[in-house]
Short mmCIF file of C-alpha atoms and ligand atoms in Angstrom, two decimals:
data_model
loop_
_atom_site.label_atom_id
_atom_site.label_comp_id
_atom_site.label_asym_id
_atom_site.label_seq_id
_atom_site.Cartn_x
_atom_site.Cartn_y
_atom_site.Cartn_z
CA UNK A 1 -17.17 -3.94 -3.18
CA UNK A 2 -17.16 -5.66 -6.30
CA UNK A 3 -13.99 -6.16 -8.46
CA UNK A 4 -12.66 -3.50 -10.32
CA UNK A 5 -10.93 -2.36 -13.07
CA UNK A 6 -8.21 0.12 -12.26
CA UNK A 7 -5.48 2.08 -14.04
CA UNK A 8 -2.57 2.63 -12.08
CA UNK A 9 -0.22 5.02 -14.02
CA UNK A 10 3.48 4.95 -13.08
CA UNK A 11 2.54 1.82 -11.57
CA UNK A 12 6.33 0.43 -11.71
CA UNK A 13 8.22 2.04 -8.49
CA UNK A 14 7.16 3.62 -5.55
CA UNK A 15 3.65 4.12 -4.24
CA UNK A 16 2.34 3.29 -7.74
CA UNK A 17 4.05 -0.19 -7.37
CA UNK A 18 2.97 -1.17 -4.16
CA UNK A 19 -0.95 -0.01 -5.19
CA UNK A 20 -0.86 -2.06 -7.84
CA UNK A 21 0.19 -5.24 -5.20
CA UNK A 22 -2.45 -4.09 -3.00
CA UNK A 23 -5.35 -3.99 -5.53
CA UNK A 24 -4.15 -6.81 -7.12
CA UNK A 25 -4.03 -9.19 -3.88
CA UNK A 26 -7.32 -8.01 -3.03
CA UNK A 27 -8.52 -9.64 -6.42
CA UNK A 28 -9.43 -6.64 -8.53
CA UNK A 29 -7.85 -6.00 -12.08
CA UNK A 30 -5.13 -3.45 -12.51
CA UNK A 31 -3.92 -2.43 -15.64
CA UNK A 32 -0.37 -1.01 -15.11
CA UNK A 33 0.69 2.32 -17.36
CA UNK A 34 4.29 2.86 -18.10
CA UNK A 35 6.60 4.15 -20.04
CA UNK A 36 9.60 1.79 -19.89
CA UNK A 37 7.99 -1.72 -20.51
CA UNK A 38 11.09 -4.05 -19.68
CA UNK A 39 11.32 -2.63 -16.29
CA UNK A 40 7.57 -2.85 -15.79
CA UNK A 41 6.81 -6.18 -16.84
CA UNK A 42 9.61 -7.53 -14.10
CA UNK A 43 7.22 -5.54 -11.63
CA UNK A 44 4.25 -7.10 -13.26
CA UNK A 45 5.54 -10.42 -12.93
CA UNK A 46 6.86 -10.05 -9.36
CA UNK A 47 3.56 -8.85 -8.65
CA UNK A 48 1.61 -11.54 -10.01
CA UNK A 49 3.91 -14.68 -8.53
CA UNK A 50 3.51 -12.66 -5.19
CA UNK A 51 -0.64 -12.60 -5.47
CA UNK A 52 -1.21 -15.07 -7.39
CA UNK A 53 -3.33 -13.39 -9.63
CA UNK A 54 -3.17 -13.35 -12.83
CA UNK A 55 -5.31 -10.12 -13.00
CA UNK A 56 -2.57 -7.37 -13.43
CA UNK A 57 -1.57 -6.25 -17.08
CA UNK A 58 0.51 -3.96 -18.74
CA UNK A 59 0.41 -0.73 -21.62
CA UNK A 60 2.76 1.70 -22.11
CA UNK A 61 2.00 5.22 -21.48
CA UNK A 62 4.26 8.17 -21.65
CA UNK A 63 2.46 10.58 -19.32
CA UNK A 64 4.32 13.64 -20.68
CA UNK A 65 3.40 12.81 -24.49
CA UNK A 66 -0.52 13.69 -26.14
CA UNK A 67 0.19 11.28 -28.50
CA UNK A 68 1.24 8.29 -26.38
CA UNK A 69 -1.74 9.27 -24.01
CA UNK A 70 -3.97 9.21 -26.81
CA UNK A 71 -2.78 6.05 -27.67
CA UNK A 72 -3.06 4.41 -24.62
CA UNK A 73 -6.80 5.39 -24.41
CA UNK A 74 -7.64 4.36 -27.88
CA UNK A 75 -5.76 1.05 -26.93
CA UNK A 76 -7.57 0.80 -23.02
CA UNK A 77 -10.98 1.03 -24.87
CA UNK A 78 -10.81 -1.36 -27.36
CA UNK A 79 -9.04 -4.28 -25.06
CA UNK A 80 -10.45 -3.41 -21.85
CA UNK A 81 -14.09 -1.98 -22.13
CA UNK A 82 -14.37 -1.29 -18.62
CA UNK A 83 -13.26 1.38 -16.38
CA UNK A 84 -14.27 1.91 -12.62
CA UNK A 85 -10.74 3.67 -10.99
CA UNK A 86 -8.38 5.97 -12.61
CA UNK A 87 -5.05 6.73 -10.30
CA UNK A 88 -2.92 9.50 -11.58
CA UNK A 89 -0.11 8.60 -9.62
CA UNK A 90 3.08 8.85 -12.47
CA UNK A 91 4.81 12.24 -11.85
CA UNK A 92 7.80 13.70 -12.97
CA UNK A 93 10.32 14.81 -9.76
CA UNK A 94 13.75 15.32 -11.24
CA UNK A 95 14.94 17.78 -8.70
CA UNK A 96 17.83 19.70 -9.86
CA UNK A 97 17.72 19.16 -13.76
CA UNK A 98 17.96 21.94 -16.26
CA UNK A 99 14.46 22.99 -18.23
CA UNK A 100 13.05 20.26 -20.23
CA UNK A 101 10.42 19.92 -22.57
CA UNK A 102 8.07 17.70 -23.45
CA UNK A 103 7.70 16.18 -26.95
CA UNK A 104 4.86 18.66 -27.51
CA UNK A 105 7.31 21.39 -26.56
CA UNK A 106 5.71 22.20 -22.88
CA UNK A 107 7.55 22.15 -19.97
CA UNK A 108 8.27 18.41 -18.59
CA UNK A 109 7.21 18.67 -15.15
CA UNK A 110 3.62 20.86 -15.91
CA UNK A 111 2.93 18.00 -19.21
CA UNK A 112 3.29 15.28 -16.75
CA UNK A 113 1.95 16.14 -13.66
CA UNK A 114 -1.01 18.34 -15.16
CA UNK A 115 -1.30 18.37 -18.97
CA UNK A 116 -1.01 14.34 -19.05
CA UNK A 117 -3.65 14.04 -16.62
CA UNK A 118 -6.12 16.30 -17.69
CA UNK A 119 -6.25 14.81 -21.07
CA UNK A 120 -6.25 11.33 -20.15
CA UNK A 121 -9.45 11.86 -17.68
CA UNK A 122 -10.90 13.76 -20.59
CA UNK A 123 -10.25 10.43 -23.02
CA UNK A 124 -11.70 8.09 -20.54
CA UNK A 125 -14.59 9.98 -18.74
CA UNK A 126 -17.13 8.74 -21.45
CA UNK A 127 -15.79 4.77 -20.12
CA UNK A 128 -15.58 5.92 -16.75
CA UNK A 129 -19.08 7.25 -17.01
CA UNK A 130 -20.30 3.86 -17.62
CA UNK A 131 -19.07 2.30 -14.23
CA UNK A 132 -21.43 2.34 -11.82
CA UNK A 133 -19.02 3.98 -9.00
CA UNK A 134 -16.39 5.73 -10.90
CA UNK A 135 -13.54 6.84 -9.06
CA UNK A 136 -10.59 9.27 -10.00
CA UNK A 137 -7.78 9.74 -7.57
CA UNK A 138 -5.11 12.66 -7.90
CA UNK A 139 -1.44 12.30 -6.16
CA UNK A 140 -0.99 15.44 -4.21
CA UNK A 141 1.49 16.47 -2.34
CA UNK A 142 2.50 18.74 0.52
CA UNK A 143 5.02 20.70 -1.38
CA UNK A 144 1.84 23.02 -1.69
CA UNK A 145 1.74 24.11 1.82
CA UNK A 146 4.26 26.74 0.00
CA UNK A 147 1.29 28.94 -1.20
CA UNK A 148 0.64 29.55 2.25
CA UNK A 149 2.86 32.25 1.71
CA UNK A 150 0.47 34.94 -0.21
CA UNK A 151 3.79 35.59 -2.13
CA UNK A 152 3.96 32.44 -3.81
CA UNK A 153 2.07 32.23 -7.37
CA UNK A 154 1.78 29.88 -10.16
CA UNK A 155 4.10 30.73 -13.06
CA UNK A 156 2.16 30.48 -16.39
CA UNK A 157 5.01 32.17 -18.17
CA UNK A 158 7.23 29.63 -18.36
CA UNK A 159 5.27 26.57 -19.80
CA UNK A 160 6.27 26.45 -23.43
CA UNK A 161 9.99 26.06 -24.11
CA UNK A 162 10.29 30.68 -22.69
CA UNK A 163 12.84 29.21 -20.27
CA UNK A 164 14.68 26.86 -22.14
CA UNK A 165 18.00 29.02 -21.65
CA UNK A 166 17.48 29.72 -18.17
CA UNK A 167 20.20 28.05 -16.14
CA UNK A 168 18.18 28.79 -12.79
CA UNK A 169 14.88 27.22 -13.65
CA UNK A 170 13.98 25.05 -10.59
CA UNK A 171 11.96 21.14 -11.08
CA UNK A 172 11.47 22.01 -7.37
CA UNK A 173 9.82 25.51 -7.86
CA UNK A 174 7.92 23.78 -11.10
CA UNK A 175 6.57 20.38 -9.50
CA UNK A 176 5.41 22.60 -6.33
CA UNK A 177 3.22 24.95 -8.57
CA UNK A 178 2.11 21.62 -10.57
CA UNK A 179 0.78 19.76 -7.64
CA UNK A 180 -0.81 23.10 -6.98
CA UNK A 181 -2.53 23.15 -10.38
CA UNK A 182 -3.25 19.60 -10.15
CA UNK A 183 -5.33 20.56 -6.80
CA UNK A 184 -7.61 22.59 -8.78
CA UNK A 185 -7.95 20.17 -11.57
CA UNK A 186 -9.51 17.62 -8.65
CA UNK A 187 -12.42 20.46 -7.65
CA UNK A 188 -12.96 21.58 -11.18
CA UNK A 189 -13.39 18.68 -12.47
CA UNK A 190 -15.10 17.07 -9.75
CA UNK A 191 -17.73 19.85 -10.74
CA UNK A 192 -17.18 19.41 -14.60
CA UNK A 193 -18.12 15.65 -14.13
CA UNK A 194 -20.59 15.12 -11.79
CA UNK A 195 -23.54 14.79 -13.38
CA UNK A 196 -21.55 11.74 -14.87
CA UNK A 197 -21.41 10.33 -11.54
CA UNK A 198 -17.51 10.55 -11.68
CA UNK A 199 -15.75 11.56 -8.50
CA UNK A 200 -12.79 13.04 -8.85
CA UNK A 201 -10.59 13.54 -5.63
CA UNK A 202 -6.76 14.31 -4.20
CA UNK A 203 -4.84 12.47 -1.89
CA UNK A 204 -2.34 15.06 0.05
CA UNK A 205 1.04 13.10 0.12
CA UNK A 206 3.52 14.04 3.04
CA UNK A 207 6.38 11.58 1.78
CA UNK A 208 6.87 7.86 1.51
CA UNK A 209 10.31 6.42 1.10
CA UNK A 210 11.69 6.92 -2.41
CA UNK A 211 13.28 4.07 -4.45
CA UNK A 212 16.84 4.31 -5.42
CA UNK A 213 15.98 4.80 -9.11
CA UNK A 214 14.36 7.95 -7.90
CA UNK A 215 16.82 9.00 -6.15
CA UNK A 216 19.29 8.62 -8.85
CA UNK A 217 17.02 11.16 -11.31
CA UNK A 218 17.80 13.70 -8.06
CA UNK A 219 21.75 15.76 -8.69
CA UNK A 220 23.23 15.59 -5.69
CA UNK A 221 22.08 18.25 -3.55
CA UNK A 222 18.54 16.75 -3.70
CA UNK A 223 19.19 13.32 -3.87
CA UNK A 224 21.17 14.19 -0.19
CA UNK A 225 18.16 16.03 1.15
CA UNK A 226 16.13 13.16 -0.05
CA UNK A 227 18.25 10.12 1.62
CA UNK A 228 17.64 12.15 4.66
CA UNK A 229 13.60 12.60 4.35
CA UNK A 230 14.12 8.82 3.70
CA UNK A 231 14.92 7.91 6.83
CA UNK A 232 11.81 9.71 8.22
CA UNK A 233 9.20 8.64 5.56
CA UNK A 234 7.12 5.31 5.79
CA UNK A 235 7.09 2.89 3.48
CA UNK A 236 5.05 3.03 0.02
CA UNK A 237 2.89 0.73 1.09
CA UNK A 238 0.85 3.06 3.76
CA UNK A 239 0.17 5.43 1.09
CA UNK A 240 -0.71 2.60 -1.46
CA UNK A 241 -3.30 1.64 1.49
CA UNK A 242 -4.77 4.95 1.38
CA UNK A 243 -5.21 5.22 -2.31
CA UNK A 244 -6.60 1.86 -1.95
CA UNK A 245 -9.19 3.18 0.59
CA UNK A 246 -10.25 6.46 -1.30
CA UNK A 247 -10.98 4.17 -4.59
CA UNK A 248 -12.81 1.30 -2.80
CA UNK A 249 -14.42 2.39 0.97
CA UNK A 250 -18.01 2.90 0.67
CA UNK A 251 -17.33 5.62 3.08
CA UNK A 252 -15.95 8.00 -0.05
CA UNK A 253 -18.55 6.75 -2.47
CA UNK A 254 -20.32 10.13 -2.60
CA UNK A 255 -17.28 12.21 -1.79
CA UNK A 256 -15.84 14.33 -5.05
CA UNK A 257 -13.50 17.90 -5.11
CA UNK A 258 -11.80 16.89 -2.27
CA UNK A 259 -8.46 16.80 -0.91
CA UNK A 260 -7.75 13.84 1.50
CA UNK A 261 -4.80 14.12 4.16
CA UNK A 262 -2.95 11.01 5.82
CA UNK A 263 -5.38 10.09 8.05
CA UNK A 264 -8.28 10.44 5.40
CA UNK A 265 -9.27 13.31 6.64
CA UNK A 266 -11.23 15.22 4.24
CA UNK A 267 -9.01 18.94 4.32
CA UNK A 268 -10.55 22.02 4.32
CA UNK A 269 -9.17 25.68 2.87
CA UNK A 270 -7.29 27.39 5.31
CA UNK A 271 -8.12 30.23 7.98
CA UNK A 272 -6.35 33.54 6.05
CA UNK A 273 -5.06 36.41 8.32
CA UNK A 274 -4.56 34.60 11.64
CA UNK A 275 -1.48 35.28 13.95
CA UNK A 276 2.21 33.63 13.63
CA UNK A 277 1.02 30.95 16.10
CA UNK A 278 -2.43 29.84 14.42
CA UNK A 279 -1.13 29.68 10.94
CA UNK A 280 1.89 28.05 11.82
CA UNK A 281 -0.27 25.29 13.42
CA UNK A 282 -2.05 25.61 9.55
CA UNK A 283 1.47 25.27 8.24
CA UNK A 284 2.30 22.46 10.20
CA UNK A 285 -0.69 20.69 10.46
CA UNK A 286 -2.47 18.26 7.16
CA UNK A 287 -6.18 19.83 8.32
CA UNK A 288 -6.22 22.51 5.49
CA UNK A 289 -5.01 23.65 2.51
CA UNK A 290 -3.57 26.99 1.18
CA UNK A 291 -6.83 29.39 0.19
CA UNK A 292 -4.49 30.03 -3.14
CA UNK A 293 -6.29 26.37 -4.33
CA UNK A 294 -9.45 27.94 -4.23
CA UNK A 295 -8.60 31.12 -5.99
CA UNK A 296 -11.16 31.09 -9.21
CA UNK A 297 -9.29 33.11 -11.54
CA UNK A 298 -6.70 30.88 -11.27
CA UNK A 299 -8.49 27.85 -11.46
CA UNK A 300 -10.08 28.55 -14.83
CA UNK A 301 -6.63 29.84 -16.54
CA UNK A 302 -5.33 26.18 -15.48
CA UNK A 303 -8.47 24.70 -17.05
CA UNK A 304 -8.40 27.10 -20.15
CA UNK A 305 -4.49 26.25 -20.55
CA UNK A 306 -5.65 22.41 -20.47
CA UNK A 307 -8.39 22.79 -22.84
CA UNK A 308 -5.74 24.92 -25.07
CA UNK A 309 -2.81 23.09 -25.40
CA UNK A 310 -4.40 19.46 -25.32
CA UNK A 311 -6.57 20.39 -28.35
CA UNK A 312 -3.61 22.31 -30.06
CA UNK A 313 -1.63 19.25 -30.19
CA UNK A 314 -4.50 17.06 -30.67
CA UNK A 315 -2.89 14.02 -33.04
CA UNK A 316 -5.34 12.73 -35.59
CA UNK A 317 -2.57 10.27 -36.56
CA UNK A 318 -2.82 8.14 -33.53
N1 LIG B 1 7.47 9.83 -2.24
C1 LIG B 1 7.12 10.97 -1.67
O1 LIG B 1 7.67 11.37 -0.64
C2 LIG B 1 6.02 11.81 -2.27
C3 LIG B 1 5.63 12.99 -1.61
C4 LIG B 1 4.63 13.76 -2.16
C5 LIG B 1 3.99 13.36 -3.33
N2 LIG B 1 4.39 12.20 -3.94
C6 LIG B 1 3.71 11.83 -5.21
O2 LIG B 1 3.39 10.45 -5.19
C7 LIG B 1 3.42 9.92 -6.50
C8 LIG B 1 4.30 8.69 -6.55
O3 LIG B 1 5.58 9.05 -6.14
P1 LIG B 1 6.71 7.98 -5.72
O4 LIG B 1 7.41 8.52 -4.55
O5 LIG B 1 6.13 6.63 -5.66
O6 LIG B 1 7.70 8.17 -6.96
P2 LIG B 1 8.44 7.14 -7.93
O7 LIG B 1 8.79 5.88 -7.22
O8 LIG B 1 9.54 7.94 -8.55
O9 LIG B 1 7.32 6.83 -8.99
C9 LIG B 1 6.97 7.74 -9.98
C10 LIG B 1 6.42 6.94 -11.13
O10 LIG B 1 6.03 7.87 -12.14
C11 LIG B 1 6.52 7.36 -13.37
N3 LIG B 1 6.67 8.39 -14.37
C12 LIG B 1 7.39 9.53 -14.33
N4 LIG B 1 7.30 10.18 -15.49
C13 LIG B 1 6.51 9.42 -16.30
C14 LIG B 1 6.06 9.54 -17.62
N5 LIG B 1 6.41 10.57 -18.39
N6 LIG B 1 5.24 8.58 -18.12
C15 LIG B 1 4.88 7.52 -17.37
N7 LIG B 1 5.30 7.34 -16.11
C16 LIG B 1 6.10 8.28 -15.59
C17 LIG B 1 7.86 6.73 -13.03
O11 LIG B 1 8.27 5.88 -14.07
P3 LIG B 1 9.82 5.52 -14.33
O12 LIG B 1 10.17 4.46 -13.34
O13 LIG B 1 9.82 5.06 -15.75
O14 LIG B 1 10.60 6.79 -14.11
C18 LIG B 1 7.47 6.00 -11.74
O15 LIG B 1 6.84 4.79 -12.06
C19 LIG B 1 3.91 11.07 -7.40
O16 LIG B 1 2.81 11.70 -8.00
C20 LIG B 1 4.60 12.00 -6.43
O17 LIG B 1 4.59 13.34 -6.89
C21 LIG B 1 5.38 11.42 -3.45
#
């Protein structure tokens, strides 16, 4: 494959960090979005002494603000020109913190992880439509093997500042139902986009070590329950390779709306009403995904919500 141009967002710790070394060493151009530039540029720098290549630059991006995603875009299109891979790979984790909201006023883990994303695709798809393999890659996680329980539901009732009281709001509960919603952002708009030629697909994540920054944003229950995972998860640096693999192989060059596992595997909805012992192999298993993430009506009230709140704070200023 040629060289590419790729935006890696929350490209300064963690899986984002090492995809960034990985598409970098293999000579392609990465532009790195973050929010807290002195941090990042160390990372940039490391990155480039380690590669030698001089190929790797840096914007900031705040991926739970319209207005600093709108900013970054305007900024990507005039500098850069040139867009062949998207990674939305920044996502906001803080287990155990209170309610927050984003500077539009929307709840901090659903502006980051779903909002953010949405809009930025939306601001770049006319660039991206220009490549001539354009690739966007979701982070997913496993957190959504949750909805295999026909109990569990998205909560739309709790996205802009209801809950701001609520001492017992979960980022757990929240970032599970995001990831969830960010699911059926990858096979909407893999539809919405592909007479553009712009694949849009999910990468299932089942855990990579977690930095210690990371683990500081945890309060202590979670950041316990996390050193612990830790000592189970690989390194960064194998999911890095399979990001790398979605956005490059010629394999996945026709492959959109999907939902890769960790052995790039493409997954497929699960079997509903099986036995304990089937669907716990389901449950266990990375082959397929809850049926909830196929679930229409639900689908198109994420979508609407997107279209809704991303125009309502739509900042002319920028
Ligand atoms: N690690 C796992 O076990 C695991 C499991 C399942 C899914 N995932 C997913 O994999 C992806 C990467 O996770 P990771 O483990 O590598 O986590 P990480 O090391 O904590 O990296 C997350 C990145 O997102 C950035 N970020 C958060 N909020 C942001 C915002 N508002 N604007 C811009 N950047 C923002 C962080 O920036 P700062 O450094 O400035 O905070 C950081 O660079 C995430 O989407 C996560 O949900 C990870």
């Amino acid at each position: 494959m040629n060289h590419r141009t790729v935006i890696i967002t929350g490209a300064n710790s963690g899986i984002g960090k090492a995809a960034t070394h990985k598409f970098v060493k293999e000579g392609h151009k990465v532009i790195m979005a973050c929010r807290d530039l002195d941090r990042s540029r160390k990372v940039q720098n490391e990155i480039r002494e380690a590669t030698k290549n001089d190929n790797i630059f840096l914007e900031e991006l705040d991926m739970s603000s319209f207005r600093s995603i709108r900013k970054f875009c305007t900024t990507f299109k005039n500098q850069y020109q040139k867009l062949d891979i998207l990674i939305h790979n920044a996502a906001y984790v803080n287990h155990g913190e209170s309610y927050r909201l984003s500077p539009d006023g929307i709840e901090l883990t659903f502006a980051t992880n779903v909002f953010g994303p949405y809009l930025m695709t939306m601001l770049l798809n006319s660039l991206l439509a220009e490549s001539d393999d354009p690739r966007v890659l979701h982070a997913g996680s496993n957190i959504i093997k949750h909805f295999f329980n026909p109990k569990k539901e998205i909560d739309f009732d709790n996205l802009r500042g209801e809950q701001k009281d609520n001492k017992s709001h979960s980022v757990y509960i929240a970032y599970r139902n995001s990831k969830m919603a960010l699911l059926m952002l990858t096979f909407k708009m893999a539809e919405v986009f592909k007479q553009d030629g712009i694949k849009v697909n999910s990468l299932q994540i089942n855990g990579a070590k977690m930095s210690k920054e990371t683990l500081a944003n945890f309060k202590p229950y979670w950041r316990l329950i996390a050193h612990i995972q830790n000592l189970f998860f690989p390194s960064p640096d194998v999911m890095a390779g399979l990001y790398y693999e979605i956005c490059t192989s010629s394999a996945f060059k026709k492959v959109s709306g999907k939902q890769f596992n960790h052995k790039l595997e493409i997954m497929q909805p699960a079997q509903d009403g099986l036995g304990f012992f089937p669907q716990m192999k389901q449950v266990v298993g990375a082959e397929v995904y809850p049926t909830y993430a196929d679930r229409a009506d639900i689908s198109d009230k994420v979508w609407a919500l997107c279209e809704e709140l991303t125009n309502k704070f739509n900042s002319a200023d920028v």
